[in-house]
């Protein structure tokens, strides 16, 4: 979940170093099915607001 003192315009995500993809939704968002690989998998995400400001990029790595 993300928030801003303005309006969150978009959420972008990246999986295992692939292309950045626009998520569906901005308050509670979902993404496509992600093909997990054996070993470490990393998801990165950031949000942009209606003024074009970008949040810090956050990431999580987990082992499958």
mmCIF file of C-alpha atoms in Angstrom:
data_model
loop_
_atom_site.group_PDB
_atom_site.id
_atom_site.type_symbol
_atom_site.label_atom_id
_atom_site.label_comp_id
_atom_site.label_asym_id
_atom_site.label_seq_id
_atom_site.Cartn_x
_atom_site.Cartn_y
_atom_site.Cartn_z
ATOM 1 C CA UNK A 1 0.000 0.000 0.000
ATOM 2 C CA UNK A 2 1.279 3.494 -0.724
ATOM 3 C CA UNK A 3 0.158 7.007 0.054
ATOM 4 C CA UNK A 4 1.178 10.605 -0.595
ATOM 5 C CA UNK A 5 0.177 14.060 0.577
ATOM 6 C CA UNK A 6 -1.206 14.474 -2.947
ATOM 7 C CA UNK A 7 -2.613 11.861 -5.275
ATOM 8 C CA UNK A 8 -0.732 8.673 -6.071
ATOM 9 C CA UNK A 9 -0.809 8.470 -9.856
ATOM 10 C CA UNK A 10 0.995 5.199 -10.576
ATOM 11 C CA UNK A 11 2.876 2.280 -9.071
ATOM 12 C CA UNK A 12 5.668 0.614 -11.046
ATOM 13 C CA UNK A 13 7.273 -2.752 -10.300
ATOM 14 C CA UNK A 14 10.173 -4.834 -11.506
ATOM 15 C CA UNK A 15 10.744 -8.564 -11.052
ATOM 16 C CA UNK A 16 14.207 -10.162 -11.083
ATOM 17 C CA UNK A 17 15.805 -7.275 -12.990
ATOM 18 C CA UNK A 18 13.277 -7.335 -15.846
ATOM 19 C CA UNK A 19 11.443 -4.373 -17.326
ATOM 20 C CA UNK A 20 9.589 -1.873 -15.150
ATOM 21 C CA UNK A 21 5.843 -2.518 -15.413
ATOM 22 C CA UNK A 22 2.859 -0.380 -14.468
ATOM 23 C CA UNK A 23 0.771 -2.045 -11.745
ATOM 24 C CA UNK A 24 -3.017 -2.099 -11.825
ATOM 25 C CA UNK A 25 -4.372 0.299 -9.192
ATOM 26 C CA UNK A 26 -2.653 2.739 -6.844
ATOM 27 C CA UNK A 27 -4.076 2.206 -3.345
ATOM 28 C CA UNK A 28 -4.275 -1.548 -3.311
ATOM 29 C CA UNK A 29 -2.477 -2.808 -6.369
ATOM 30 C CA UNK A 30 -1.908 -6.113 -8.059
ATOM 31 C CA UNK A 31 0.511 -7.406 -10.600
ATOM 32 C CA UNK A 32 0.645 -10.255 -13.089
ATOM 33 C CA UNK A 33 1.681 -13.751 -12.100
ATOM 34 C CA UNK A 34 5.427 -13.794 -11.563
ATOM 35 C CA UNK A 35 7.398 -16.863 -12.660
ATOM 36 C CA UNK A 36 9.542 -17.707 -9.620
ATOM 37 C CA UNK A 37 12.997 -19.099 -10.199
ATOM 38 C CA UNK A 38 14.798 -21.508 -7.913
ATOM 39 C CA UNK A 39 16.932 -19.444 -5.560
ATOM 40 C CA UNK A 40 16.611 -15.703 -4.934
ATOM 41 C CA UNK A 41 13.742 -13.665 -6.417
ATOM 42 C CA UNK A 42 13.598 -9.863 -6.107
ATOM 43 C CA UNK A 43 10.606 -7.546 -6.458
ATOM 44 C CA UNK A 44 11.225 -3.774 -6.639
ATOM 45 C CA UNK A 45 8.545 -1.057 -6.638
ATOM 46 C CA UNK A 46 8.113 2.702 -6.553
ATOM 47 C CA UNK A 47 5.185 5.120 -6.860
ATOM 48 C CA UNK A 48 4.769 8.446 -8.631
ATOM 49 C CA UNK A 49 2.323 11.192 -7.673
ATOM 50 C CA UNK A 50 0.232 13.549 -9.771
ATOM 51 C CA UNK A 51 3.058 16.127 -9.645
ATOM 52 C CA UNK A 52 5.594 13.691 -11.119
ATOM 53 C CA UNK A 53 7.439 13.062 -7.837
ATOM 54 C CA UNK A 54 8.792 9.529 -7.435
ATOM 55 C CA UNK A 55 9.050 7.644 -4.162
ATOM 56 C CA UNK A 56 12.109 5.781 -2.982
ATOM 57 C CA UNK A 57 12.415 2.425 -4.739
ATOM 58 C CA UNK A 58 11.796 -0.394 -2.288
ATOM 59 C CA UNK A 59 12.753 -4.010 -2.798
ATOM 60 C CA UNK A 60 12.331 -7.395 -1.222
ATOM 61 C CA UNK A 61 14.292 -10.534 -1.980
ATOM 62 C CA UNK A 62 13.014 -13.990 -1.092
ATOM 63 C CA UNK A 63 14.198 -17.523 -1.757
ATOM 64 C CA UNK A 64 12.081 -20.063 -3.638
#
